[in-house]
PDB file of C-alpha atoms in Angstrom:
ATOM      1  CA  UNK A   1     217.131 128.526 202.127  1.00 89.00           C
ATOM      2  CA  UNK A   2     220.053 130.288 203.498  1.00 92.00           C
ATOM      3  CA  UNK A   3     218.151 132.334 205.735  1.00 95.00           C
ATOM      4  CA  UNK A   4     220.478 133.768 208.826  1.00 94.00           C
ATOM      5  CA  UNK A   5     219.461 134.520 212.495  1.00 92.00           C
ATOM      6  CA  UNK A   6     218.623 137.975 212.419  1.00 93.00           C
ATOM      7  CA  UNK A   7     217.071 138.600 209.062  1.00 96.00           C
ATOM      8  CA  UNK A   8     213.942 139.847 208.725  1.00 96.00           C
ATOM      9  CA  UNK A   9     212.214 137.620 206.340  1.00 97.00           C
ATOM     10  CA  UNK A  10     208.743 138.444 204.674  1.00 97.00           C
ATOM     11  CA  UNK A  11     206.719 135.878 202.621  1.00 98.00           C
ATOM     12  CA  UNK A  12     205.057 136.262 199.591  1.00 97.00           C
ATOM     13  CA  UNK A  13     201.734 134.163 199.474  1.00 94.00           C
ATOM     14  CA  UNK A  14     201.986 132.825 202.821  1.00 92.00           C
ATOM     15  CA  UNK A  15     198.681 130.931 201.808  1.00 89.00           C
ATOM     16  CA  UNK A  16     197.832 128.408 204.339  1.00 89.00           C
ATOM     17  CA  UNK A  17     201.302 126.846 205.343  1.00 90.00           C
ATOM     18  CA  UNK A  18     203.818 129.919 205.947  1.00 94.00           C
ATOM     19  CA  UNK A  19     207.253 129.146 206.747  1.00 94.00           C
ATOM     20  CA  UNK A  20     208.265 129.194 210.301  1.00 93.00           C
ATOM     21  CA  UNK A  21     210.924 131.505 209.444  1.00 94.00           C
ATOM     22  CA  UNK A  22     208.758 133.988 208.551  1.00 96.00           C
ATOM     23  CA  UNK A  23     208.354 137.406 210.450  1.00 96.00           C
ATOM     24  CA  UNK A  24     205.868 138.930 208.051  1.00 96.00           C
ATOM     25  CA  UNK A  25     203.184 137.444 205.709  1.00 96.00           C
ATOM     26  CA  UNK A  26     201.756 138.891 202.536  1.00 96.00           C
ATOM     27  CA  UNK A  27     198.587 137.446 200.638  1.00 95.00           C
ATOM     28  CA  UNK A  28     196.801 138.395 197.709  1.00 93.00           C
ATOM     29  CA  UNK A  29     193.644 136.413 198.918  1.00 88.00           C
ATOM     30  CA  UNK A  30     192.771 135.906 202.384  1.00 87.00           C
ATOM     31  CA  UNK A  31     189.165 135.246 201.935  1.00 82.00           C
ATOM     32  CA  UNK A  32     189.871 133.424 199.151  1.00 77.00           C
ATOM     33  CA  UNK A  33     191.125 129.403 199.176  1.00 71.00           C
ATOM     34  CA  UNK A  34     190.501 128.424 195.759  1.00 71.00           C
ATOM     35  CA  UNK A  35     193.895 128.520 194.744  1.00 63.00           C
ATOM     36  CA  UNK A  36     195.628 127.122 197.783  1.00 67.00           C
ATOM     37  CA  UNK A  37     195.734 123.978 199.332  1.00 69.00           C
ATOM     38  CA  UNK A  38     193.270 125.204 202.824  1.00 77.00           C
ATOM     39  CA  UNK A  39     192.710 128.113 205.221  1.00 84.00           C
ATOM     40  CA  UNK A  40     194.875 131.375 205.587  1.00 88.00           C
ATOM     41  CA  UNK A  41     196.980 131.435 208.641  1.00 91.00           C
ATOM     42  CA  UNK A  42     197.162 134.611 210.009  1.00 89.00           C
ATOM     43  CA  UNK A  43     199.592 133.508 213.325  1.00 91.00           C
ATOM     44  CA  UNK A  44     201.935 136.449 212.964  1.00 93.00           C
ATOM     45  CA  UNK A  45     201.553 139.683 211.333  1.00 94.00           C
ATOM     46  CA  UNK A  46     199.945 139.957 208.115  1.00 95.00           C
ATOM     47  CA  UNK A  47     198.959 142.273 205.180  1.00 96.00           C
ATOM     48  CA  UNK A  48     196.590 141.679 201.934  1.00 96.00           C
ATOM     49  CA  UNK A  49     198.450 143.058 198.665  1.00 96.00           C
ATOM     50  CA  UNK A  50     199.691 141.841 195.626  1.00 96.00           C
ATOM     51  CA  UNK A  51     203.085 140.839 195.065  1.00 96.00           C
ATOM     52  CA  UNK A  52     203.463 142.690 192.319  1.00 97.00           C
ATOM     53  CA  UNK A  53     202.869 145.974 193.841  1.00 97.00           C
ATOM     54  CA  UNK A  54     204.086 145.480 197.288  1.00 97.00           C
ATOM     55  CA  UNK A  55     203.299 148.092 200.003  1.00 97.00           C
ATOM     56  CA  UNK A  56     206.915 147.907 201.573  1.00 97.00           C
ATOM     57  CA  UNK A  57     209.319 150.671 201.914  1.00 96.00           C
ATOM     58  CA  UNK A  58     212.601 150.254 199.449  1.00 97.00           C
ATOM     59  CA  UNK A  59     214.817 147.518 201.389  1.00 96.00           C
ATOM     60  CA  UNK A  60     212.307 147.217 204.311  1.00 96.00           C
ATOM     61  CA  UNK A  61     213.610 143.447 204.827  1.00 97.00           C
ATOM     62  CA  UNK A  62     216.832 140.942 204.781  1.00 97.00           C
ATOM     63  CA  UNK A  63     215.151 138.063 202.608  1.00 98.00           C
ATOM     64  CA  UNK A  64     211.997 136.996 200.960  1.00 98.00           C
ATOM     65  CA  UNK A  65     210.244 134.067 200.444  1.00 98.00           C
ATOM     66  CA  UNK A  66     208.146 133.457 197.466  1.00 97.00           C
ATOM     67  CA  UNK A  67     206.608 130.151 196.995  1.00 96.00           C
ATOM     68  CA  UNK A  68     204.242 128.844 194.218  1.00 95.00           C
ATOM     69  CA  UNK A  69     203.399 132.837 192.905  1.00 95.00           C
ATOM     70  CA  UNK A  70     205.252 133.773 190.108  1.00 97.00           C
ATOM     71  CA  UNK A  71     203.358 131.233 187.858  1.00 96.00           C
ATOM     72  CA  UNK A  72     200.000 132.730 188.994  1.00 94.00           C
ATOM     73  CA  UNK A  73     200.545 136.587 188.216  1.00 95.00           C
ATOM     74  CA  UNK A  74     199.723 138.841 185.130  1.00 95.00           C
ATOM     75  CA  UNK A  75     202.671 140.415 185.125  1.00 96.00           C
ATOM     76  CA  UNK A  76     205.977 138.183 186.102  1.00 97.00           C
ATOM     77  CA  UNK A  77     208.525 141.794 185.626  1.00 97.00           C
ATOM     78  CA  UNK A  78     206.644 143.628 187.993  1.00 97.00           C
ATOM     79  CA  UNK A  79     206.795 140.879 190.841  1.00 98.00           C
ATOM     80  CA  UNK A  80     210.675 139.914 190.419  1.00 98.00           C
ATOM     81  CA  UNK A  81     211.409 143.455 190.491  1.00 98.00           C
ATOM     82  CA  UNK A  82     209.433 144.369 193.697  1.00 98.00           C
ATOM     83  CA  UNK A  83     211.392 141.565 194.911  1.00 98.00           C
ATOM     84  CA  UNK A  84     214.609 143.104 194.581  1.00 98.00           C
ATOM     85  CA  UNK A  85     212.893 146.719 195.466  1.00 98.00           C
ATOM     86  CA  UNK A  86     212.049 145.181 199.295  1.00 98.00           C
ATOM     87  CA  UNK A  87     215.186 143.188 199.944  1.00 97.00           C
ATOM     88  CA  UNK A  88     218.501 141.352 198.375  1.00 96.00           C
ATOM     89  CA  UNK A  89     218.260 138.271 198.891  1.00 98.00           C
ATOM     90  CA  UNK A  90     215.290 135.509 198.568  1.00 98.00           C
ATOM     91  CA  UNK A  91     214.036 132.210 197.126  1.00 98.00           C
ATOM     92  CA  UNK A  92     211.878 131.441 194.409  1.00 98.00           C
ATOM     93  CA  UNK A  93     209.805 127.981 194.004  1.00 97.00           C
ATOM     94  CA  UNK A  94     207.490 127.080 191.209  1.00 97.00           C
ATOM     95  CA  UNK A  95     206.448 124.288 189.319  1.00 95.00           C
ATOM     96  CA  UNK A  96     208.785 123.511 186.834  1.00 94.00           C
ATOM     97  CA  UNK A  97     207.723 122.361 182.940  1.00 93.00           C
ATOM     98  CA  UNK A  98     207.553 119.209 183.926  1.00 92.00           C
ATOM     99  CA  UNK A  99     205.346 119.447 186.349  1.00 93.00           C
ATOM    100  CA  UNK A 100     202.744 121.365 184.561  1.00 93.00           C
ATOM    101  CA  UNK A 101     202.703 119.208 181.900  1.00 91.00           C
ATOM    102  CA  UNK A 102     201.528 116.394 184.112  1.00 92.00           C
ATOM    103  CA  UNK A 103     199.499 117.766 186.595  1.00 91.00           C
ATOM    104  CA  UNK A 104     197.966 121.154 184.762  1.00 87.00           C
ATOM    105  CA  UNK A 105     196.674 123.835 186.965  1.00 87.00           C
ATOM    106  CA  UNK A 106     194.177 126.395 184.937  1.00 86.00           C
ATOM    107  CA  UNK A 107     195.258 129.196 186.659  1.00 88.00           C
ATOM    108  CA  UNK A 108     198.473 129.151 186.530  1.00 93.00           C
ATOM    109  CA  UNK A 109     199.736 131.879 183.838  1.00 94.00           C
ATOM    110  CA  UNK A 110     202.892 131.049 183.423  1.00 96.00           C
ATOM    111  CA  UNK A 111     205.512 128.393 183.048  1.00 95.00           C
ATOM    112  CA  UNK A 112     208.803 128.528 184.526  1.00 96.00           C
ATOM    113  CA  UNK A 113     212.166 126.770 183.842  1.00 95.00           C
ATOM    114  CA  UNK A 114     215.669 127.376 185.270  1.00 93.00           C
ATOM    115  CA  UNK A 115     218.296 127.122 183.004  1.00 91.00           C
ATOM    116  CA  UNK A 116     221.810 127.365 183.407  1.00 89.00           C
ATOM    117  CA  UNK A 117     221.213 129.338 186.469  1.00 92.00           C
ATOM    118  CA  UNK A 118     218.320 131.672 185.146  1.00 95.00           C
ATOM    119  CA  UNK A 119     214.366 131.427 185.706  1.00 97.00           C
ATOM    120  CA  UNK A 120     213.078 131.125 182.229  1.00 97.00           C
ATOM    121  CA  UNK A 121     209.648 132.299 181.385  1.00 97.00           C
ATOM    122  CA  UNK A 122     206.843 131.807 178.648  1.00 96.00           C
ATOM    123  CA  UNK A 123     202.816 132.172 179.041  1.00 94.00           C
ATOM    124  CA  UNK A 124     201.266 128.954 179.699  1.00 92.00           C
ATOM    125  CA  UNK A 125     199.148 127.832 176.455  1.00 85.00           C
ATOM    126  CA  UNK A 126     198.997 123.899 177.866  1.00 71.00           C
ATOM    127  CA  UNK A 127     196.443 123.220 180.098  1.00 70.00           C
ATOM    128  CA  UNK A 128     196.167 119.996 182.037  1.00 73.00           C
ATOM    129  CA  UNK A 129     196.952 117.719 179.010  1.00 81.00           C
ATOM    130  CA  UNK A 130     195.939 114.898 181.357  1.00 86.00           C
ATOM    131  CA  UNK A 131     193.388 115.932 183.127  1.00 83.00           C
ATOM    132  CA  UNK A 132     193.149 115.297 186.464  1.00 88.00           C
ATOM    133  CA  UNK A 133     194.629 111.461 186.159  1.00 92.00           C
ATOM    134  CA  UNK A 134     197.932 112.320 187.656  1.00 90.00           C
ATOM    135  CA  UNK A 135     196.042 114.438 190.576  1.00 90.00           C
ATOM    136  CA  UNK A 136     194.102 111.637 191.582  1.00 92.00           C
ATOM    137  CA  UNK A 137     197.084 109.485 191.955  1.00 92.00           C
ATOM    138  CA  UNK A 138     199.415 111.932 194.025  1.00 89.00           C
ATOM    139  CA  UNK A 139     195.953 112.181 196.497  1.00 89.00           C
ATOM    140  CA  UNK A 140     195.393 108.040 196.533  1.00 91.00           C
ATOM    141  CA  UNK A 141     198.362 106.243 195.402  1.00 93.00           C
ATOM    142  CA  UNK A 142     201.179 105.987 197.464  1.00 92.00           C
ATOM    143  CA  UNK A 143     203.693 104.427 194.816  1.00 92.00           C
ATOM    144  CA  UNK A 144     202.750 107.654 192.705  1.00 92.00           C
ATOM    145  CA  UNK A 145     203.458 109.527 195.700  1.00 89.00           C
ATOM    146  CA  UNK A 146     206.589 107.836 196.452  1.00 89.00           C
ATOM    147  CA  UNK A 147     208.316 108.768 192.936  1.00 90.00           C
ATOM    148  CA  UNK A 148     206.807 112.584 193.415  1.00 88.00           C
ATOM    149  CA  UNK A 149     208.489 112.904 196.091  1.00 85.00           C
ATOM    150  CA  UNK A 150     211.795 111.330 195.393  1.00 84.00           C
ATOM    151  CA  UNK A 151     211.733 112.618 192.303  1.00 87.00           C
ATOM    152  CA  UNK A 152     210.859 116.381 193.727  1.00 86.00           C
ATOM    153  CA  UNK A 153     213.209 118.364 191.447  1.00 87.00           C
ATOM    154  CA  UNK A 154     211.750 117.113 188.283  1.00 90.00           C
ATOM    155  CA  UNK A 155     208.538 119.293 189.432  1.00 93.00           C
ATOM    156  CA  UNK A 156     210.035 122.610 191.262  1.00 93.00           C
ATOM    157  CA  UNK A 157     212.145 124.916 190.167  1.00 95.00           C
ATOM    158  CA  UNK A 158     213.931 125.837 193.103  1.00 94.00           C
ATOM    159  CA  UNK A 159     215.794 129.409 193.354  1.00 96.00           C
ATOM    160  CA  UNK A 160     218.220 130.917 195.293  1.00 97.00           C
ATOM    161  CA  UNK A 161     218.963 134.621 194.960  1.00 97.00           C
ATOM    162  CA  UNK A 162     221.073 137.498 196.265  1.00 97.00           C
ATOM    163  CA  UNK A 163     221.411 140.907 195.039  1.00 95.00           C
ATOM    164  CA  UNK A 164     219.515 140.332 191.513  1.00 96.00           C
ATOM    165  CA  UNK A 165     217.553 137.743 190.396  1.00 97.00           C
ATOM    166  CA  UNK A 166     218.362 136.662 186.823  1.00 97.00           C
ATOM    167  CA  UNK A 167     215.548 135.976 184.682  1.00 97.00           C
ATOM    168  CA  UNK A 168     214.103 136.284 181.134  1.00 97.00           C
ATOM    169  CA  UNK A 169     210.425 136.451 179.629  1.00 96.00           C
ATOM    170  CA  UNK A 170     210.763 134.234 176.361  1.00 95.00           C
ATOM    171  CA  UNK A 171     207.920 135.240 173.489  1.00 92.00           C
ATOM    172  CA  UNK A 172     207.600 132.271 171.656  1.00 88.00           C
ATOM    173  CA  UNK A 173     205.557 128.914 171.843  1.00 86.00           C
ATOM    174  CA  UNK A 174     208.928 126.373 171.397  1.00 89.00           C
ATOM    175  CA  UNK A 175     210.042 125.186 175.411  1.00 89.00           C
ATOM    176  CA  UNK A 176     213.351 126.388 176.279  1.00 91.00           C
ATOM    177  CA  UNK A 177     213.758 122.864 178.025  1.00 89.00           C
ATOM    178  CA  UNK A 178     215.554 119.966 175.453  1.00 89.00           C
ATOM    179  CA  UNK A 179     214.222 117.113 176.768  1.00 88.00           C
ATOM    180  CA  UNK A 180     216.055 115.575 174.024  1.00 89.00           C
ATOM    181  CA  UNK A 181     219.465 116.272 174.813  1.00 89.00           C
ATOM    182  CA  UNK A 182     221.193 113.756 177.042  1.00 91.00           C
ATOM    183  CA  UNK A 183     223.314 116.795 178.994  1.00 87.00           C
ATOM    184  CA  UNK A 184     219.767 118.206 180.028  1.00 85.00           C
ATOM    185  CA  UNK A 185     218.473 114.644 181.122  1.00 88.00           C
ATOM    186  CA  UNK A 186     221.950 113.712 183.437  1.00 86.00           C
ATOM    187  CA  UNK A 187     221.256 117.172 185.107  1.00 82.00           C
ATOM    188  CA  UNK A 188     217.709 116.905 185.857  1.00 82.00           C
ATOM    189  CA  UNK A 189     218.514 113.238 187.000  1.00 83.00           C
ATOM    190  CA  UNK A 190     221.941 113.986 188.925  1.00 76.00           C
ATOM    191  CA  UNK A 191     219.948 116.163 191.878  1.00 64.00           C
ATOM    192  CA  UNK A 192     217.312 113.336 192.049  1.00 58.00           C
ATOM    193  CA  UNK A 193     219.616 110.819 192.886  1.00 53.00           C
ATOM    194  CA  UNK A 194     221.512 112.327 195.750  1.00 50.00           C
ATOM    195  CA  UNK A 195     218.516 113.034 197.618  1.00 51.00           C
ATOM    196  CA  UNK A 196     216.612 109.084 197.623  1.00 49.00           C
ATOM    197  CA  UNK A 197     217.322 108.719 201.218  1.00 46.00           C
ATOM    198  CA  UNK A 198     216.295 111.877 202.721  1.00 49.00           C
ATOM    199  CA  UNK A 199     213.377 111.732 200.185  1.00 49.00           C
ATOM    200  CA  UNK A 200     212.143 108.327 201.857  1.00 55.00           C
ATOM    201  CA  UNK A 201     212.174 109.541 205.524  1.00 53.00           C
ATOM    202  CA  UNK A 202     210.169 112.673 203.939  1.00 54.00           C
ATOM    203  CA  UNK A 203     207.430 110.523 202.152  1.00 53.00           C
ATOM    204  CA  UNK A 204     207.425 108.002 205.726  1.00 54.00           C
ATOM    205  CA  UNK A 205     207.188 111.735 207.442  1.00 53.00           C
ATOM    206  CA  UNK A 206     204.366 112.539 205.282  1.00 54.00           C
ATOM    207  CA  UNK A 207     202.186 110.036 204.714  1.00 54.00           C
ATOM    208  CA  UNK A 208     202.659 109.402 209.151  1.00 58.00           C
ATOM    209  CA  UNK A 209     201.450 112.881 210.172  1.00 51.00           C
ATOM    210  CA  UNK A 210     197.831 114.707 209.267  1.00 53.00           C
ATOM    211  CA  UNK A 211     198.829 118.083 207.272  1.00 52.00           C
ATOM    212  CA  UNK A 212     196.792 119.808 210.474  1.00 49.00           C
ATOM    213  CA  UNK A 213     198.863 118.652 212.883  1.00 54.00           C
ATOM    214  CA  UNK A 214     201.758 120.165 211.001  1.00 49.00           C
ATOM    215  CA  UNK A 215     200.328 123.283 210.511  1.00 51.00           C
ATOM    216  CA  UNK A 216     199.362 123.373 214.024  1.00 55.00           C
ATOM    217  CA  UNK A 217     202.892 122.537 215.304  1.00 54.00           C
ATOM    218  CA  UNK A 218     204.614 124.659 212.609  1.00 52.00           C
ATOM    219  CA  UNK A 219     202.028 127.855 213.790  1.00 52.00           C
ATOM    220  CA  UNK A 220     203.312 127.272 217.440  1.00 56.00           C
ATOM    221  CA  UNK A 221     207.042 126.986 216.831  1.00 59.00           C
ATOM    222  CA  UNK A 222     206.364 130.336 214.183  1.00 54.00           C
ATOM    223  CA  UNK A 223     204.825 132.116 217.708  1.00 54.00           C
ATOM    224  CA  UNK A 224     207.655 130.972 219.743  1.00 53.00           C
ATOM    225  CA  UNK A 225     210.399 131.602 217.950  1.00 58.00           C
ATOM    226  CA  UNK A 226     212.550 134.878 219.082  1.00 53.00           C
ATOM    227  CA  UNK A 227     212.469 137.163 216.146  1.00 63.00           C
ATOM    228  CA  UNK A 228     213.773 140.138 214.549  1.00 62.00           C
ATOM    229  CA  UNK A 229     210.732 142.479 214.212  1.00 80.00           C
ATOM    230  CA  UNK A 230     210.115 145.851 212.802  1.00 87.00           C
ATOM    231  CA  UNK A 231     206.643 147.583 213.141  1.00 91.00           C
ATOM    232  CA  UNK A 232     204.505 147.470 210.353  1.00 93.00           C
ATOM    233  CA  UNK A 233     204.011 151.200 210.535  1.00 92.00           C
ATOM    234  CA  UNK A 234     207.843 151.920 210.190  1.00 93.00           C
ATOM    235  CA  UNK A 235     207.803 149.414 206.830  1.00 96.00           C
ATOM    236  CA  UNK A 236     204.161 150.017 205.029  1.00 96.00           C
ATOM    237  CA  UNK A 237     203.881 152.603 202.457  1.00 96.00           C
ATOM    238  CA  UNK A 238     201.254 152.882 199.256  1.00 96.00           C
ATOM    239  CA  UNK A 239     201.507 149.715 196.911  1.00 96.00           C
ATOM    240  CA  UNK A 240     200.504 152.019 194.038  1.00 94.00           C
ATOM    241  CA  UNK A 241     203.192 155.286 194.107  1.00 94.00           C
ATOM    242  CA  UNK A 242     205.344 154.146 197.617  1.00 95.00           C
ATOM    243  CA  UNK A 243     204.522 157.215 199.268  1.00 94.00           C
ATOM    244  CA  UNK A 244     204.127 157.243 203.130  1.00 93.00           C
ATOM    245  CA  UNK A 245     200.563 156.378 204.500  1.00 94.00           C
ATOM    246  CA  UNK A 246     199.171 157.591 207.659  1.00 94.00           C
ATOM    247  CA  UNK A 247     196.917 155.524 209.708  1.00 92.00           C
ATOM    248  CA  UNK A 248     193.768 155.594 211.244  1.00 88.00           C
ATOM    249  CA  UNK A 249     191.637 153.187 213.250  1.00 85.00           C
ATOM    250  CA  UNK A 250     189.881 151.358 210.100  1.00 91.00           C
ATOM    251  CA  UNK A 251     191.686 152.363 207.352  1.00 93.00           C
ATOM    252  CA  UNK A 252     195.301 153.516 205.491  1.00 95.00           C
ATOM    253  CA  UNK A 253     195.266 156.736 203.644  1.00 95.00           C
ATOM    254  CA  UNK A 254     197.933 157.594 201.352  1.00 93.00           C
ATOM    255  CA  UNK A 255     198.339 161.766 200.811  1.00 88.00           C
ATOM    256  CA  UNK A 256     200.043 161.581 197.709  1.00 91.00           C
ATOM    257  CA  UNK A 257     198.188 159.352 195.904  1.00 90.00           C
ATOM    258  CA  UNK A 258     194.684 160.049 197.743  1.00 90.00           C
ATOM    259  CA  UNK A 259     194.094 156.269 197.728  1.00 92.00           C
ATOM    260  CA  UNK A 260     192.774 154.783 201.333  1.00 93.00           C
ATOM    261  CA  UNK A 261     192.976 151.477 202.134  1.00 95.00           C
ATOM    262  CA  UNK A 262     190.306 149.137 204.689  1.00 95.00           C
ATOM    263  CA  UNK A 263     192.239 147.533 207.552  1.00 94.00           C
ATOM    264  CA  UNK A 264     189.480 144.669 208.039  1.00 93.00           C
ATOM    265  CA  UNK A 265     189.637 142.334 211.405  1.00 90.00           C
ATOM    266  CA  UNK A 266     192.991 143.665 212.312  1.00 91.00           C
ATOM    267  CA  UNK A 267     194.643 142.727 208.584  1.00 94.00           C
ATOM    268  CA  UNK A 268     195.412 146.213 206.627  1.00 95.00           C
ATOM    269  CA  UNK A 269     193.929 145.503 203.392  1.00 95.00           C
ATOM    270  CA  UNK A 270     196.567 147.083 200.656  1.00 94.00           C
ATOM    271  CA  UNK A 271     195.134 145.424 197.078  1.00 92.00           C
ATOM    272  CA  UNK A 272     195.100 147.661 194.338  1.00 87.00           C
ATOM    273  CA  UNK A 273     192.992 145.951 190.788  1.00 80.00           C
ATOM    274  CA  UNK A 274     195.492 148.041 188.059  1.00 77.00           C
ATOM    275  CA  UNK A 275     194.745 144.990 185.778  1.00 71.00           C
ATOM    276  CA  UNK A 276     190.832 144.889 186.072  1.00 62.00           C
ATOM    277  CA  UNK A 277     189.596 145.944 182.619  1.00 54.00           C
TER     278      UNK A 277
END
């Protein structure tokens, strides 16, 4: 991520291992873990919303972070473009095709490919065509492990963007992925290769040191980094029409829009449910 010094970086389902880069997080779920990997980490400040209807004023930050989101919502259009709304420059990471056909996560909505230089979308009809056999061995085997890892690209689509973010929504069951042309196999493979040895000290890394110990050490390093800061206040306006809120001591009321929002343990609580039937 080419992130500079001074931006002012917010991340998009900051979950329960934000980036240390990070200067504000945004989660759909904090009281919810099912679909992440352990607790929330609330170490720096922190709003509940959706990502598709973001409650940040037009350009309010320098880059955004979106990791393992797009795949999840109802509505892929309305996230990328609040994307571009908040900021102009970011990165995108999903699984990629190939990684949902082996592992298979039910909730994932969508399935995501980058090709020549665009995301590439399509509603995701397969689920888990093996089960949970190739879950069990990236928890317990460690040769399994070893050929994730060094083999990352093959799973992620990985995304760089600045000023617009090139995508298309594809309506039709065929994958836009030819696994059967030899030009699409040297470029998946060409990445892979380049990166064995850094890959190896990153599966020795892993495998060495308990995930809480990161998180603990990454949560420190987050607190004690000098950052570039705005106040929420100056940044936070109504997910649903982007009007200016005014705040009070337990909740967000917008004036236009007559909506108020529940700020809940020090977390302002800005989810709006325009897809519940």
């Amino acid at each position: 991520m080419n992130i500079r010094a001074n931006d002012f970086v917010l991340e998009i389902g900051s979950g329960h291992n934000p980036n240390i880069r990070s200067d504000v997080l945004c989660d759909k779920f904090i009281d919810d873990d099912e679909q992440r990997g352990g607790m929330i980490v609330t170490d720096r400040p922190m709003i509940e919303a959706d990502g598709q209807f973001l409650p940040f004023a037009d350009g309010a930050f320098d880059y955004v972070i979106c990791l393992h989101v797009l795949e999840h919502v109802e509505d892929p259009h309305l996230l990328l473009s609040e994307m571009m709304r908040v900021s102009s420059r970011g990165y995108i990471e999903t699984p990629s095709e190939i990684g949902e056909r082996i592992y298979g996560w039910h909730y994932h909505n969508w399935i995501v490919n980058r090709i020549d230089d665009r995301l590439v979308l399509q509603k995701n009809e397969k689920r888990a065509e093996f089960g949970q056999l190739f879950h069990t061995l990236a928890a317990g085997d460690k040769y399994w492990r070893k050929f994730h890892i060094t083999h990352h690209n093959l799973f992620l689509v990985q995304y760089e963007w600045e000023d617009k973010i090139d995508y298309e929504i594809l309506d039709q069951p065929e994958s836009p992925l030819d696994l059967k042309s030899p030009k699409t196999i040297e470029e998946l493979l060409t990445h892979t290769h380049s990166k064995h040895i850094h890959d190896e000290f990153l599966l020795t890394l892993k495998s060495a040191v308990p995930r809480s110990i990161v998180s603990r050490a990454k949560s420190i390093l987050a607190k004690s980094r000098s950052r570039q800061t705005k106040p929420l206040k100056e940044i936070l306006v109504c997910p649903l029409c982007k009007g200016e809120i005014t705040w009070e001591e337990q909740n967000l009321y917008c004036t236009f829009c007559e909506q108020s929002y529940p700020i809940i343990d020090g977390i302002p609580r800005l989810t709006v449910t325009p897809f519940a039937e």
